[in-house]
Short mmCIF file of C-alpha atoms in Angstrom, two decimals:
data_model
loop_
_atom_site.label_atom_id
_atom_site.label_comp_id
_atom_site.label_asym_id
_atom_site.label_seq_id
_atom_site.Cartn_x
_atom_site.Cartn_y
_atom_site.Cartn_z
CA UNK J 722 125.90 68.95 14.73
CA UNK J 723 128.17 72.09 14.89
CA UNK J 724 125.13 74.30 15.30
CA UNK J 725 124.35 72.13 18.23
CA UNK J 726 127.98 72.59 19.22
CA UNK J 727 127.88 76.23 19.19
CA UNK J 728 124.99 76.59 21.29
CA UNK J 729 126.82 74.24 24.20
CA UNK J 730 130.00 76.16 23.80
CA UNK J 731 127.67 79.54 23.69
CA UNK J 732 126.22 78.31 26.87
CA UNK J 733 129.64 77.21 28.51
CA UNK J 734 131.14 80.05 28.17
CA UNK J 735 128.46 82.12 29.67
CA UNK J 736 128.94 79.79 32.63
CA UNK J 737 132.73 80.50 32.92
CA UNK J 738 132.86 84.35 31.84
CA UNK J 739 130.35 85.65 34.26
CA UNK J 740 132.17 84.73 37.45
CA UNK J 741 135.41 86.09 35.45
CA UNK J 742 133.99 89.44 34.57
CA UNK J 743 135.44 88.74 31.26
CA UNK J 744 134.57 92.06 29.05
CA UNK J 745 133.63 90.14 25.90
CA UNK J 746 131.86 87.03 27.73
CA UNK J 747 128.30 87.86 27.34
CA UNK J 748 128.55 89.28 23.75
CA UNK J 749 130.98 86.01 22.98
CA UNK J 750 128.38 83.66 24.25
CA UNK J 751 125.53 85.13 22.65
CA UNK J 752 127.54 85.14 19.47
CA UNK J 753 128.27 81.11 19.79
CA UNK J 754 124.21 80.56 20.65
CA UNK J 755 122.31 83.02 17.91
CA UNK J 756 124.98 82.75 14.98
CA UNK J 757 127.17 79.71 15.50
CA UNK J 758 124.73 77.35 17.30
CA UNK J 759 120.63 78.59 15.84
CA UNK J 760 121.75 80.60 12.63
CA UNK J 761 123.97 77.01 10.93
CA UNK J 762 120.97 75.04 12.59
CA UNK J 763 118.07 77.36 10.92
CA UNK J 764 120.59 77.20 7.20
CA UNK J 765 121.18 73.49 7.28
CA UNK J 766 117.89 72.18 8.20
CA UNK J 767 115.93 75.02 5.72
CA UNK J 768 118.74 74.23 3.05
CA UNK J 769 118.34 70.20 3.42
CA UNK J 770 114.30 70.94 3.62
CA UNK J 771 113.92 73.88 1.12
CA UNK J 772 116.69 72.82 -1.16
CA UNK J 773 115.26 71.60 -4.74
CA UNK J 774 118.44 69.95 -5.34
CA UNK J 775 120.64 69.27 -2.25
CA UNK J 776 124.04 70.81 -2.71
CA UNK J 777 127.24 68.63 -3.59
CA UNK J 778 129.88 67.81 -0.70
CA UNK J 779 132.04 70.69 -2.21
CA UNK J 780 129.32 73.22 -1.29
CA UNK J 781 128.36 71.80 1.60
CA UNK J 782 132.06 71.85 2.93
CA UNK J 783 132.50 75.63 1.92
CA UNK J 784 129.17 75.91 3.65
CA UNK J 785 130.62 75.15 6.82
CA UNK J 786 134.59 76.37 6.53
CA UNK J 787 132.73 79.46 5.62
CA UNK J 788 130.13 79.50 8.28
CA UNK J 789 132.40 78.03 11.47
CA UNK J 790 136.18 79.45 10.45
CA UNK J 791 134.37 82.73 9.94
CA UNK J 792 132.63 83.07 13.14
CA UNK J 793 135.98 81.72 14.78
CA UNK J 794 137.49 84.90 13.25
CA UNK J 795 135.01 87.00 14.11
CA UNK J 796 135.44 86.31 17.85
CA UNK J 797 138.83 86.51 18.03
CA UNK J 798 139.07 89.14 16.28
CA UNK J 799 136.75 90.62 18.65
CA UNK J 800 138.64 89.78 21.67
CA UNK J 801 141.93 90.62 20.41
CA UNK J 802 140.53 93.90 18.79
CA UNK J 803 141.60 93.18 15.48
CA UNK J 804 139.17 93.99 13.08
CA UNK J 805 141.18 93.11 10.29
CA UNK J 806 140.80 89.17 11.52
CA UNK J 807 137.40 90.14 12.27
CA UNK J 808 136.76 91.80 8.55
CA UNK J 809 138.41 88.37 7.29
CA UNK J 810 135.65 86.12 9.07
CA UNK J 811 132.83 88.62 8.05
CA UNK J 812 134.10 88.09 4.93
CA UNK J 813 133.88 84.29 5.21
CA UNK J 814 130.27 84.72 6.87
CA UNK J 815 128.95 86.36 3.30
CA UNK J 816 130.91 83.39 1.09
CA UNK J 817 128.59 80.95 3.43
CA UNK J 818 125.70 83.09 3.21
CA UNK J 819 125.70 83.26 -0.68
CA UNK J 820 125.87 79.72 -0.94
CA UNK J 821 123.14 79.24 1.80
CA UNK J 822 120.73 81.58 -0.45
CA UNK J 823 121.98 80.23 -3.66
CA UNK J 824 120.88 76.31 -2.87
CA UNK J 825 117.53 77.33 -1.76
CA UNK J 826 116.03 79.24 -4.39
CA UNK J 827 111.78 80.32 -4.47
CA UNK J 828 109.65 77.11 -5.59
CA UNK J 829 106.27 76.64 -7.63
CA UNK J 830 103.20 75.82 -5.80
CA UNK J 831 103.18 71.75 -5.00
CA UNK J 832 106.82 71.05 -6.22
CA UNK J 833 107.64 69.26 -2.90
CA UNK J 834 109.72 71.28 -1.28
CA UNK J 835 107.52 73.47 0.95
CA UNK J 836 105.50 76.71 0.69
CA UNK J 837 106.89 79.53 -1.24
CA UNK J 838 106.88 81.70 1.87
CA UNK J 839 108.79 79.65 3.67
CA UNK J 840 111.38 80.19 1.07
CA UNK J 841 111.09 83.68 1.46
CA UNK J 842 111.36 83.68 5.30
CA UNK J 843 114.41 81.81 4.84
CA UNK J 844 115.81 84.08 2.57
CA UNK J 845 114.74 86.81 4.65
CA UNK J 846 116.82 85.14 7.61
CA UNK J 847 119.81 85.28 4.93
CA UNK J 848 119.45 89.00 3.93
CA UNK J 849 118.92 90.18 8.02
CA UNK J 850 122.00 88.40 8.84
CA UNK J 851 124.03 89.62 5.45
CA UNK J 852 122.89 93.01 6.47
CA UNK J 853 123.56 92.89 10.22
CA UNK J 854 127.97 92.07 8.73
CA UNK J 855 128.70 95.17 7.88
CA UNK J 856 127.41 96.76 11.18
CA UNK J 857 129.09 94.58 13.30
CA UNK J 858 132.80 94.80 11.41
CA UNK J 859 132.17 98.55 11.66
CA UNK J 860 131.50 98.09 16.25
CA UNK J 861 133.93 95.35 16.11
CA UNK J 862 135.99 98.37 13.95
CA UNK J 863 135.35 101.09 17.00
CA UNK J 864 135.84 98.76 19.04
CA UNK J 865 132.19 98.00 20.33
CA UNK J 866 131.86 94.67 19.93
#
């Protein structure tokens, strides 16, 4: 549901920046689509598929606090130039992301919850998108986000 969210709002505010000229519009609404919106879409539905266990409310709830108050940071952050608010979401993004990797862990062969490489793609997705935080709190630090 919020991914779904995030891609409408990614979307809307494309619609409303461009005619603005608003100098963080595209990179905002690109933001909401690939990391808010498709990212939290790609982690839930792997995590609820992949999962061997599915994760209690607690985790689930830290899940998304993480995922959604952290990308909330990160914008504004961006679009205030603060990278200190923007280090604080980054922050928030890895919390998420280690709980997103921890749930889904590498299966046997016929235990019901898909094909070991589909694990590993999804944990691949995880890594690429721990990896790409530090490079964007150090643009969103020179101010190039």
């Amino acid at each position: 549901m919020l991914g779904t969210v995030g891609i409408i709002g990614g979307g809307l505010v494309s619609a409303a920046t461009g005619p603005l000229s608003w100098q963080h519009g595209s990179w905002a609404a690109a933001y909401l689509v690939l990391v808010v919106g498709v990212a939290q879409l790609v982690f839930g539905v792997g995590q609820a598929w992949l999962a061997h266990e599915l994760p209690g409310r607690p985790t689930i709830v830290w899940e998304l606090v993480g995922w959604n108050l952290g990308s909330a940071l990160v914008i504004v952050g961006a679009v205030l130039e603060r990278p200190v608010v923007v280090d604080v979401g980054g922050a928030l993004l890895v919390v998420a992301l280690v709980l997103f990797a921890r749930v889904v862990r590498v299966g046997r062969p016929g235990d019901g919850a898909g094909s070991p490489w589909i694990h590993w793609v999804y944990l691949l997705l995880v890594l690429v998108i721990l990896v790409s935080i530090p490079i964007g709190l150090v643009l969103a630090a020179l101010g190039g986000a």
